[in-house]
Amino acid sequence: MKNDDVVEVSLFDWRYFYPVLFIFIFLFTIIIFNGMINDWGRLSNGIGVFRTFLSEDVLPPDWTVLEPLTYPVCTVEPRILDFTCSRAWIGMIETLKIAFVATVFGTILSLPISLLAARNLNTTEVSYIARFVLASFRSFPSLIWGIFFVILVGIGPTAGVLAMTVYTVGYLGKLQYEAIEGMSKSPLEASEVMGLTKLETAFQVVLPESANDLISQIIFMFEYNFRHGTVIGLVGAGGIGLYIDTAIKYLEYDRVIAYLIIIFIVVLIMDFISIKIRSLFTEEVGHSRPKWREVFFPAWMIKR
Amino acid sequence: MLFRNPSIPYKRLGSPKIIIYSGGDLLEKDLQQNEPIILLKDMVIGYSKEEPLVQIPNLKIYPGEIVAIVGPSGVGKSTLMKTIAGLVKPISGYAQVCGKIIPESPLRGKLGYIPQDLGLVKHASVIHNVMLGANAGHNKSIIPFIPIILPSLKAKEEATKSIISMGLKEKMYEPIKRLSGGQQRRVATARTLAQAPELIMADEFLSELDEETIAMVIGEVIEYIKISNAALLVVEHDIARARIMADRLLVIDDGRINPFITEITAMEVEV
């Protein structure tokens, strides 16, 4: 009798060892953490310190940041809009402007580099050089680039725009070449056989085919830049961070917390808008696209 | 059952018989006076040296011919086509396509290729996709940026003409992803016809189409082939359809179907 078709069955499976592995990794982490802590008592003190800090320094938030500055004199009519002359509003708008300009400049610079970096469009050598450029821009966070450009061009939004542009090129470039490499192979093969030039392929095949991903990433990058724009002011590169930095230096923590709450709310709104806009560009929403007013207003407001 | 449009004249070459492939020797003399569009000699095709897929001792395809590649699935029909298109490197052998020796690629617009998954730009409109082919065929600027900024009128005319001939006039500005599978296939065919290539290579370009549309598409393609003296190389899983369409069949046999062949090789069937 032939026994070729009989397969030996055993209950042994490597997957049973995964929980053991996780426990081992966790214990290992605890050992490393213990090595870095010299006094566990400080962790328990932290709660008491936090309570004092909260009651004496931080609360209540100082909402004078939303009142108009004494100089320059606010001339906005009607008076209800005079918060647009406040520090928080000016700082926030400046942060938005920095994020917008940096995203647009960064996109313009990163698109050609990411087209060069995509391995399905170029030879390995070219793509590695382009990837090296992108990786070197990305290797420092925008905060470090901020310090660098503040030294070069001085304190202010110019340094912020330059710093964020450089970081955007590095980060967005990586996202974009990955999106381009993720596109289907056959349009590229078809255009290669037809004999289209590299530039034609890039502009007429690659960009239309991956446009949804690219636009979605640009919007994500704007949102990201906006969040980081609030931090970048701490090193003097403009935006609302500059006002937070000043407040921290004068130990006005109640003012700091007011700024932070404002940032939190605006970031939430920006995130919401960004998610909604990006949902227009992600795949297969169906035949009807969401309308623009659906992005800005909740459904119950539109439906009457 | 499908019938060829009788108004389109093309030659049948002898009675059906199966022979081991022996090149173009059995063709009529007028075909042989032309230079072959495809000339393969001692080709071994596949992705690795250890596992070659197809051996082709000798294959010549002349202008005006329609050759269908048939064979069981996984035998290397698509790979053979990709090798001729210059997308897959042959393991060994000599190949000449449109006057250029592989790995050198043919001149812009000489080769038309319809991949199995069509290779359309899904987010762009029908006219955009067809213009890709039309630009490749009729807009031959040396400076690379010019075709993008200045599309030629001839290319646009050819594109429109081929879209209308494929019955997609109403869908001209519709994005590809909203079309049905069969309509997408017709867009890919229109793109290749607008290109006016010397050699059309189509990988199962008739699947997902209904009988009427097949008749229309085959009619248009064969008309193009016969009028402009181009060649058509088509991979077809449906042998009946291949027999109706093709002048010659190139059967790739791995020994499972024909027990007399032990070696993986290609052979020709005349219809």
Coordinates of C-alpha atoms in Angstrom, one line a residue:
Chain A
M1 CA 0.0 0.0 0.0
K2 CA 1.3 3.4 -0.9
N3 CA 1.4 6.0 1.9
D4 CA 2.4 9.0 -0.2
D5 CA -0.8 10.9 0.4
V6 CA -0.7 10.7 4.2
V7 CA 0.4 13.8 5.9
E8 CA 1.7 13.7 9.4
V9 CA -0.3 16.0 11.7
S10 CA 1.2 17.5 14.8
L11 CA -0.2 20.0 17.3
F12 CA 3.1 21.8 17.5
D13 CA 2.8 25.4 16.2
W14 CA 5.2 28.3 16.6
R15 CA 2.3 30.6 17.1
Y16 CA 1.8 29.2 20.6
F17 CA 5.1 30.9 21.6
Y18 CA 4.1 34.4 20.6
P19 CA 2.5 35.3 24.1
V20 CA 5.7 34.1 25.7
L21 CA 7.7 36.3 23.4
F22 CA 5.6 39.4 24.2
I23 CA 6.0 38.8 27.9
F24 CA 9.7 38.5 27.5
I25 CA 9.9 41.8 25.5
F26 CA 7.8 43.6 28.2
L27 CA 10.1 42.3 31.0
F28 CA 13.1 43.4 29.0
T29 CA 11.7 46.9 28.7
I30 CA 11.0 47.1 32.4
I31 CA 14.6 46.1 33.1
I32 CA 16.0 48.8 30.8
F33 CA 13.6 51.4 32.3
N34 CA 14.7 50.5 35.8
G35 CA 18.3 51.0 34.8
M36 CA 17.5 54.6 33.8
I37 CA 15.6 55.6 37.0
N38 CA 17.6 56.4 40.0
D39 CA 14.7 57.3 42.3
W40 CA 11.2 55.7 42.0
G41 CA 9.9 58.1 44.6
R42 CA 10.0 61.0 42.1
L43 CA 7.2 59.4 40.2
S44 CA 4.9 59.5 43.2
N45 CA 6.0 63.1 44.1
G46 CA 4.9 64.1 40.6
I47 CA 1.2 63.9 41.3
G48 CA 1.5 66.4 44.3
V49 CA 3.7 68.8 42.3
F50 CA 1.2 68.6 39.4
R51 CA -1.7 69.5 41.8
T52 CA 0.2 72.6 43.1
F53 CA 1.2 73.7 39.6
L54 CA -2.3 73.4 38.4
S55 CA -4.0 75.3 41.2
E56 CA -1.4 78.1 41.7
D57 CA 0.1 78.7 38.3
V58 CA -2.1 77.4 35.5
L59 CA -5.7 77.7 36.4
P60 CA -7.8 79.7 35.6
P61 CA -6.5 80.3 32.0
D62 CA -5.7 83.9 31.3
W63 CA -8.1 84.7 28.4
T64 CA -6.6 88.2 28.0
V65 CA -4.7 86.6 25.1
L66 CA -7.9 87.0 23.1
E67 CA -8.3 90.7 23.9
P68 CA -7.0 93.2 21.3
L69 CA -3.5 94.6 21.8
T70 CA -3.1 98.2 23.0
Y71 CA -0.8 98.9 20.1
P72 CA -1.3 99.0 17.2
V73 CA -4.8 100.3 17.8
C74 CA -7.5 98.0 16.7
T75 CA -9.7 99.5 14.0
V76 CA -11.8 96.4 13.1
E77 CA -15.6 97.1 12.8
P78 CA -17.9 95.8 14.3
R79 CA -16.4 95.7 17.8
I80 CA -17.4 92.0 18.2
L81 CA -14.6 91.1 15.8
D82 CA -11.9 92.9 17.7
F83 CA -10.4 89.6 18.9
T84 CA -8.8 89.5 15.5
C85 CA -6.3 92.0 16.9
S86 CA -5.4 89.7 19.8
R87 CA -2.1 88.0 20.2
A88 CA -3.6 84.5 19.9
W89 CA -5.4 85.3 16.7
I90 CA -2.4 87.0 15.1
G91 CA -0.1 84.1 16.2
M92 CA -2.6 81.5 14.9
I93 CA -3.0 83.2 11.6
E94 CA 0.8 83.5 11.2
T95 CA 1.2 79.8 12.0
L96 CA -1.5 79.0 9.4
K97 CA 0.3 81.2 6.8
I98 CA 3.7 79.5 7.6
A99 CA 2.2 76.1 7.3
F100 CA 0.4 76.9 4.0
V101 CA 3.4 78.6 2.3
A102 CA 5.8 75.8 3.5
T103 CA 3.5 73.1 2.3
V104 CA 3.1 74.7 -1.2
F105 CA 6.9 75.3 -1.5
G106 CA 7.7 71.9 -0.1
T107 CA 5.3 70.2 -2.6
I108 CA 6.8 72.0 -5.6
L109 CA 10.3 71.0 -4.5
S110 CA 9.4 67.4 -3.4
L111 CA 7.4 66.3 -6.5
P112 CA 10.4 66.2 -9.0
I113 CA 12.6 64.6 -6.4
S114 CA 10.0 61.9 -5.5
L115 CA 9.6 61.2 -9.2
L116 CA 13.3 60.6 -9.4
A117 CA 13.3 58.6 -6.2
A118 CA 10.6 56.1 -7.4
R119 CA 12.3 52.9 -8.3
N120 CA 9.6 51.9 -10.9
L121 CA 10.4 55.0 -13.0
N122 CA 14.2 55.3 -12.7
T123 CA 17.3 53.2 -12.4
T124 CA 18.5 52.2 -9.0
E125 CA 21.4 54.6 -9.0
V126 CA 19.2 57.7 -9.7
S127 CA 16.6 56.7 -7.1
Y128 CA 19.2 56.1 -4.4
I129 CA 20.7 59.6 -4.9
A130 CA 17.2 61.1 -4.7
R131 CA 16.4 59.1 -1.7
F132 CA 19.6 60.2 0.0
V133 CA 18.7 63.8 -0.6
L134 CA 15.2 63.2 0.9
A135 CA 16.5 61.3 3.8
S136 CA 19.0 64.0 4.7
F137 CA 16.2 66.6 4.7
R138 CA 14.1 64.3 6.9
S139 CA 16.8 63.3 9.3
F140 CA 16.4 66.4 11.5
P141 CA 13.0 67.4 12.8
S142 CA 11.7 70.8 11.8
L143 CA 12.6 72.2 15.2
I144 CA 16.3 71.6 14.5
W145 CA 15.9 73.2 11.0
G146 CA 14.2 76.1 12.8
I147 CA 17.2 76.7 15.0
F148 CA 19.5 76.5 11.9
F149 CA 17.4 79.0 9.9
V150 CA 16.9 81.4 12.8
I151 CA 20.7 81.6 13.0
L152 CA 20.8 82.2 9.2
V153 CA 18.0 84.7 8.6
G154 CA 17.0 85.8 12.2
I155 CA 13.9 85.5 14.3
G156 CA 10.6 85.5 12.5
P157 CA 8.3 83.7 10.1
T158 CA 10.9 83.6 7.3
A159 CA 13.0 81.1 9.3
G160 CA 9.8 79.1 10.1
V161 CA 8.9 78.9 6.4
L162 CA 12.4 77.8 5.4
A163 CA 12.6 75.2 8.1
M164 CA 9.2 73.7 7.4
T165 CA 9.8 73.7 3.7
V166 CA 13.0 71.7 4.1
Y167 CA 11.3 69.2 6.4
T168 CA 8.2 69.0 4.1
V169 CA 10.4 68.2 1.1
G170 CA 12.0 65.3 3.1
Y171 CA 8.8 63.9 4.6
L172 CA 6.4 64.6 1.7
G173 CA 8.9 63.3 -0.8
K174 CA 9.1 60.0 1.0
L175 CA 5.3 59.7 1.2
Q176 CA 5.0 60.5 -2.5
Y177 CA 7.6 58.2 -3.9
E178 CA 6.0 55.4 -1.9
A179 CA 2.6 56.3 -3.4
I180 CA 4.1 56.3 -6.9
E181 CA 5.8 53.0 -6.3
G182 CA 2.5 51.6 -5.1
M183 CA 0.8 52.3 -8.4
S184 CA -0.1 49.5 -10.8
K185 CA 2.7 48.3 -13.1
S186 CA 0.8 47.8 -16.3
P187 CA 0.2 51.5 -17.3
L188 CA 3.9 52.0 -17.0
E189 CA 4.7 48.9 -19.1
A190 CA 2.2 49.9 -21.7
S191 CA 3.6 53.4 -22.0
E192 CA 7.1 52.0 -22.1
V193 CA 6.3 49.7 -25.0
M194 CA 4.5 52.6 -26.8
G195 CA 7.7 54.5 -26.6
L196 CA 6.5 57.5 -24.5
T197 CA 9.3 59.6 -23.0
K198 CA 10.0 59.6 -19.3
L199 CA 8.6 63.1 -18.9
E200 CA 5.4 62.2 -20.7
T201 CA 5.1 59.1 -18.6
A202 CA 5.6 61.1 -15.4
F203 CA 3.1 63.8 -16.3
Q204 CA 0.5 61.9 -18.2
V205 CA 0.5 58.5 -16.6
V206 CA 2.1 58.6 -13.1
L207 CA 0.7 61.9 -11.8
P208 CA -2.9 61.3 -13.0
E209 CA -2.9 57.7 -11.7
S210 CA -1.5 58.6 -8.2
A211 CA -3.1 62.1 -8.0
N212 CA -5.6 61.0 -5.3
D213 CA -2.9 59.7 -3.0
L214 CA -0.6 62.7 -3.7
I215 CA -3.4 65.3 -2.9
S216 CA -4.4 63.4 0.2
Q217 CA -0.8 63.5 1.4
I218 CA -0.4 67.2 0.6
I219 CA -3.4 67.9 2.8
F220 CA -2.1 65.6 5.5
M221 CA 1.2 67.5 5.3
F222 CA -0.5 70.8 5.7
E223 CA -2.2 69.6 8.8
Y224 CA 1.1 68.2 10.1
N225 CA 2.9 71.4 9.3
F226 CA 0.2 73.4 11.1
R227 CA 0.6 71.2 14.2
H228 CA 4.4 71.6 14.1
G229 CA 4.1 75.3 13.3
T230 CA 2.8 75.8 16.8
V231 CA 6.0 74.3 18.2
I232 CA 8.5 75.9 15.8
G233 CA 7.9 79.3 17.3
L234 CA 9.6 78.1 20.5
V235 CA 13.0 78.5 18.8
G236 CA 12.0 81.9 17.4
A237 CA 10.7 80.9 14.0
G238 CA 7.4 82.7 14.1
G239 CA 3.8 81.8 14.7
I240 CA 1.9 81.3 17.9
G241 CA 4.9 79.4 19.4
L242 CA 6.7 82.7 19.7
Y243 CA 4.0 84.1 22.0
I244 CA 4.1 80.9 24.1
D245 CA 7.8 81.1 24.4
T246 CA 7.5 84.7 25.7
A247 CA 4.9 83.7 28.2
I248 CA 7.0 80.8 29.4
K249 CA 10.0 83.1 29.9
Y250 CA 7.8 85.4 32.1
L251 CA 6.5 82.4 34.0
E252 CA 2.9 83.3 32.9
Y253 CA 1.7 79.7 32.8
D254 CA -2.0 80.7 32.9
R255 CA -1.5 82.5 29.7
V256 CA 0.4 79.5 28.3
I257 CA -2.5 77.2 29.1
A258 CA -4.9 79.6 27.3
Y259 CA -2.7 79.4 24.2
L260 CA -2.6 75.6 24.4
I261 CA -6.3 75.3 24.7
I262 CA -6.7 77.6 21.6
I263 CA -4.2 75.5 19.7
F264 CA -6.0 72.3 20.8
I265 CA -9.3 73.5 19.5
V266 CA -7.9 74.9 16.2
V267 CA -6.0 71.6 15.6
L268 CA -9.1 69.6 16.2
I269 CA -11.0 71.7 13.7
M270 CA -8.2 71.5 11.1
D271 CA -8.0 67.7 11.6
F272 CA -11.7 67.4 11.0
I273 CA -11.6 69.5 7.9
S274 CA -8.5 67.7 6.6
I275 CA -10.1 64.3 7.1
K276 CA -13.2 65.4 5.3
I277 CA -11.4 66.9 2.4
R278 CA -9.1 63.8 2.1
S279 CA -12.1 61.6 2.1
L280 CA -13.0 63.2 -1.2
F281 CA -9.8 61.9 -2.8
T282 CA -9.6 58.4 -1.4
E283 CA -10.8 55.5 -3.5
E284 CA -14.3 54.6 -4.6
V285 CA -16.6 56.8 -2.7
G286 CA -19.2 55.9 -5.2
H287 CA -20.5 57.8 -8.2
S288 CA -21.6 60.9 -6.3
R289 CA -18.9 62.9 -4.7
P290 CA -19.6 64.6 -1.3
K291 CA -20.4 68.2 -1.8
W292 CA -18.2 71.0 -0.5
R293 CA -20.8 72.3 1.9
E294 CA -21.0 68.8 3.5
V295 CA -17.3 69.3 4.4
F296 CA -17.9 72.5 6.3
F297 CA -21.3 71.9 7.8
P298 CA -22.7 68.9 9.6
A299 CA -25.4 66.9 7.9
W300 CA -28.4 68.0 10.0
M301 CA -27.7 71.7 9.0
I302 CA -27.9 71.0 5.3
K303 CA -30.9 68.6 5.3
R304 CA -33.3 71.3 6.7
Chain B
M1 CA -20.9 31.3 -32.3
L2 CA -18.9 34.1 -33.7
F3 CA -18.4 34.8 -37.4
R4 CA -15.8 37.0 -39.1
N5 CA -17.1 40.0 -41.0
P6 CA -17.1 38.7 -44.6
S7 CA -16.7 42.2 -46.0
I8 CA -13.1 42.2 -44.8
P9 CA -10.9 40.2 -47.2
Y10 CA -8.0 38.3 -45.8
K11 CA -6.2 35.2 -46.9
R12 CA -6.5 31.8 -45.4
L13 CA -3.3 29.8 -45.6
G14 CA -4.0 26.2 -46.5
S15 CA -6.0 23.5 -44.8
P16 CA -5.8 22.9 -41.1
K17 CA -2.9 20.8 -39.9
I18 CA -0.6 20.6 -37.0
I19 CA 3.1 20.7 -37.6
I20 CA 6.1 21.4 -35.5
Y21 CA 7.0 25.0 -36.0
S22 CA 9.3 25.6 -38.9
G23 CA 9.5 29.3 -39.3
G24 CA 7.8 31.2 -42.2
D25 CA 8.7 28.6 -44.9
L26 CA 5.1 27.6 -45.4
L27 CA 3.9 31.1 -46.1
E28 CA 3.1 32.5 -49.5
K29 CA 5.8 34.2 -51.4
D30 CA 4.5 37.7 -51.3
L31 CA 4.6 37.7 -47.5
Q32 CA 8.2 36.5 -47.6
Q33 CA 9.3 39.3 -49.8
N34 CA 8.8 41.7 -46.8
E35 CA 11.1 42.0 -43.9
P36 CA 9.7 40.2 -40.9
I37 CA 8.4 42.4 -38.2
I38 CA 9.3 39.8 -35.6
L39 CA 12.2 37.5 -36.0
L40 CA 13.1 35.1 -33.2
K41 CA 16.0 32.6 -33.3
D42 CA 16.9 30.0 -30.7
M43 CA 15.1 32.0 -28.1
V44 CA 14.7 30.7 -24.5
I45 CA 12.2 32.6 -22.5
G46 CA 11.5 32.7 -18.8
Y47 CA 12.3 34.5 -15.6
S48 CA 15.2 32.3 -14.5
K49 CA 17.8 30.1 -16.2
E50 CA 16.9 27.1 -14.1
E51 CA 13.3 27.1 -15.1
P52 CA 12.9 28.2 -18.8
L53 CA 9.3 28.5 -19.9
V54 CA 9.4 28.4 -23.7
Q55 CA 11.9 27.5 -26.3
I56 CA 11.4 29.0 -29.7
P57 CA 13.8 27.6 -32.4
N58 CA 12.6 30.0 -35.2
L59 CA 9.7 32.3 -35.6
K60 CA 9.1 35.0 -38.2
I61 CA 6.0 37.2 -38.3
Y62 CA 5.4 39.3 -41.4
P63 CA 3.4 42.5 -41.9
G64 CA -0.2 41.8 -42.6
E65 CA -0.3 38.7 -40.5
I66 CA -2.5 37.8 -37.6
V67 CA -0.9 35.3 -35.3
A68 CA -2.6 33.9 -32.2
I69 CA -0.6 32.4 -29.3
V70 CA -2.6 29.6 -27.6
G71 CA -1.7 27.1 -24.9
P72 CA -2.6 26.0 -21.4
S73 CA -2.5 28.5 -18.6
G74 CA 0.8 29.1 -17.0
V75 CA 2.8 27.9 -19.9
G76 CA 4.3 31.3 -20.7
K77 CA 2.1 32.9 -23.3
S78 CA 2.1 36.3 -21.6
T79 CA 5.8 36.0 -20.9
L80 CA 6.6 35.4 -24.5
M81 CA 4.6 38.5 -25.4
K82 CA 6.3 40.6 -22.7
T83 CA 9.7 39.4 -24.0
I84 CA 8.9 40.5 -27.5
A85 CA 7.7 43.8 -26.1
G86 CA 11.0 44.2 -24.4
L87 CA 9.7 44.1 -20.8
V88 CA 11.2 40.8 -19.9
K89 CA 14.8 39.9 -20.7
P90 CA 15.1 36.7 -22.7
I91 CA 17.4 34.0 -21.2
S92 CA 19.2 33.5 -24.5
G93 CA 18.7 33.9 -28.2
Y94 CA 18.4 36.5 -30.9
A95 CA 15.3 38.7 -31.3
Q96 CA 14.6 41.4 -33.8
V97 CA 11.4 43.4 -33.4
C98 CA 10.5 46.2 -35.8
G99 CA 14.0 46.4 -37.1
K100 CA 15.7 46.7 -33.7
I101 CA 17.5 43.9 -32.0
I102 CA 16.5 43.3 -28.3
P103 CA 17.5 44.8 -25.8
E104 CA 17.4 47.9 -28.0
S105 CA 13.8 49.1 -28.0
P106 CA 11.8 49.9 -31.2
L107 CA 11.2 53.5 -32.3
R108 CA 8.5 55.5 -30.6
G109 CA 5.0 54.4 -31.6
K110 CA 6.0 51.4 -33.6
L111 CA 4.8 48.9 -31.0
G112 CA 1.3 48.8 -29.6
Y113 CA 0.7 46.7 -26.5
I114 CA -2.5 45.8 -24.7
P115 CA -1.5 44.1 -21.4
Q116 CA -3.8 41.6 -19.8
D117 CA -4.9 44.2 -17.2
L118 CA -5.0 46.8 -19.9
G119 CA -2.6 49.4 -18.4
L120 CA -5.1 52.3 -18.5
V121 CA -4.8 55.4 -16.4
K122 CA -7.8 54.6 -14.2
H123 CA -8.4 58.1 -12.8
A124 CA -8.1 59.9 -16.2
S125 CA -10.7 60.2 -18.9
V126 CA -11.1 58.0 -22.0
I127 CA -9.8 60.7 -24.3
H128 CA -6.7 61.2 -22.0
N129 CA -5.9 57.5 -22.3
V130 CA -6.4 57.3 -26.0
M131 CA -4.3 60.5 -26.5
L132 CA -1.4 58.7 -24.9
G133 CA -1.4 56.2 -27.8
A134 CA -2.1 58.9 -30.3
N135 CA 0.8 61.1 -29.0
A136 CA 3.1 58.1 -29.2
G137 CA 2.1 57.4 -32.8
H138 CA 1.6 60.9 -34.3
N139 CA 3.4 63.4 -32.0
K140 CA 7.0 62.7 -32.4
S141 CA 8.8 65.8 -31.1
I142 CA 12.4 65.4 -30.2
I143 CA 12.2 67.9 -27.4
P144 CA 10.4 66.0 -24.6
F145 CA 8.3 68.8 -23.2
I146 CA 6.7 69.9 -26.5
P147 CA 4.1 67.0 -26.8
I148 CA 2.8 67.8 -23.4
I149 CA 2.3 71.6 -24.0
L150 CA 1.4 71.4 -27.7
P151 CA -0.7 68.3 -28.6
S152 CA -0.8 67.9 -32.3
L153 CA -4.1 68.1 -34.2
K154 CA -3.4 64.9 -36.1
A155 CA -3.1 63.0 -32.8
K156 CA -6.3 64.5 -31.5
E157 CA -8.1 63.5 -34.7
E158 CA -6.8 60.0 -34.6
A159 CA -7.8 59.6 -31.0
T160 CA -11.3 60.8 -31.6
K161 CA -11.7 58.6 -34.7
S162 CA -10.6 55.5 -32.9
I163 CA -12.9 56.3 -29.9
I164 CA -15.8 56.6 -32.2
S165 CA -14.9 53.4 -34.0
M166 CA -14.9 51.6 -30.7
G167 CA -18.4 52.9 -30.0
L168 CA -17.4 55.0 -27.0
K169 CA -18.4 58.4 -28.3
E170 CA -20.6 59.2 -25.4
K171 CA -18.0 58.1 -22.9
M172 CA -15.2 60.3 -24.2
Y173 CA -14.8 62.4 -21.1
E174 CA -15.8 59.8 -18.6
P175 CA -13.1 58.6 -16.2
I176 CA -12.0 55.0 -16.8
K177 CA -12.9 53.7 -13.4
R178 CA -16.6 54.4 -14.1
L179 CA -16.6 52.2 -17.2
S180 CA -17.5 48.5 -17.3
G181 CA -14.8 45.9 -17.9
G182 CA -15.8 45.5 -21.5
Q183 CA -15.8 49.2 -22.1
Q184 CA -12.3 49.5 -20.5
R185 CA -11.1 46.8 -23.0
R186 CA -12.4 48.8 -25.9
V187 CA -10.6 51.9 -24.6
A188 CA -7.3 50.0 -24.5
T189 CA -8.0 48.8 -28.1
A190 CA -8.9 52.4 -29.1
R191 CA -5.6 53.6 -27.6
T192 CA -3.6 51.1 -29.6
L193 CA -5.5 51.8 -32.9
A194 CA -5.0 55.6 -32.4
Q195 CA -1.3 54.9 -32.1
A196 CA -1.2 53.3 -35.6
P197 CA 1.6 50.9 -34.7
E198 CA 3.4 48.5 -37.0
L199 CA 2.8 45.6 -34.6
I200 CA -0.1 45.2 -32.2
M201 CA 0.4 42.9 -29.3
A202 CA -2.8 42.1 -27.4
D203 CA -3.0 39.9 -24.3
E204 CA -6.5 38.4 -24.2
F205 CA -8.0 41.7 -25.3
L206 CA -11.4 40.1 -26.2
S207 CA -12.3 38.6 -22.8
E208 CA -15.3 40.2 -20.9
L209 CA -16.8 41.3 -24.2
D210 CA -20.2 40.2 -25.5
E211 CA -20.5 38.5 -28.9
E212 CA -21.6 41.6 -30.8
T213 CA -18.9 43.8 -29.4
I214 CA -16.3 41.1 -30.1
A215 CA -17.4 41.1 -33.7
M216 CA -17.1 44.9 -33.8
V217 CA -13.7 45.0 -32.1
I218 CA -12.2 42.2 -34.2
G219 CA -13.6 43.8 -37.3
E220 CA -12.0 47.2 -36.6
V221 CA -8.7 45.6 -35.6
I222 CA -8.5 43.3 -38.6
E223 CA -9.5 46.1 -40.9
Y224 CA -6.6 48.2 -39.4
I225 CA -4.2 45.3 -39.8
K226 CA -5.1 44.7 -43.4
I227 CA -5.2 48.3 -44.5
S228 CA -2.0 49.5 -42.9
N229 CA -0.1 46.2 -43.4
A230 CA 0.6 45.9 -39.7
A231 CA 0.9 42.6 -37.8
L232 CA -1.2 41.4 -34.9
L233 CA 0.1 39.1 -32.2
V234 CA -2.6 38.0 -29.8
V235 CA -2.7 35.8 -26.8
E236 CA -6.1 34.0 -26.8
H237 CA -7.3 31.3 -24.5
D238 CA -10.4 30.6 -26.6
I239 CA -9.1 28.4 -29.5
A240 CA -12.3 28.7 -31.5
R241 CA -12.0 32.5 -31.5
A242 CA -8.3 32.3 -32.2
R243 CA -9.0 30.1 -35.3
I244 CA -11.6 32.6 -36.7
M245 CA -9.3 35.5 -36.2
A246 CA -5.8 34.3 -36.9
D247 CA -3.9 33.3 -40.0
R248 CA -1.6 31.2 -37.9
L249 CA -1.7 29.7 -34.5
L250 CA 1.4 29.5 -32.4
V251 CA 0.7 26.7 -29.9
I252 CA 2.9 26.6 -26.9
D253 CA 2.8 23.0 -25.6
D254 CA 4.4 21.8 -22.4
G255 CA 3.9 18.1 -23.2
R256 CA 0.8 17.7 -21.2
I257 CA -1.5 18.0 -24.3
N258 CA 0.7 16.5 -27.0
P259 CA 2.4 13.4 -25.6
F260 CA 4.8 13.2 -28.6
I261 CA 6.6 16.3 -27.5
T262 CA 8.8 15.9 -24.5
E263 CA 10.7 19.1 -24.7
I264 CA 9.0 22.4 -23.9
T265 CA 8.7 24.1 -27.3
A266 CA 6.6 26.1 -29.6
M267 CA 4.9 24.8 -32.6
E268 CA 2.7 26.2 -35.4
V269 CA -0.8 25.3 -36.3
E270 CA -2.1 26.4 -39.6
V271 CA -5.8 27.1 -40.0

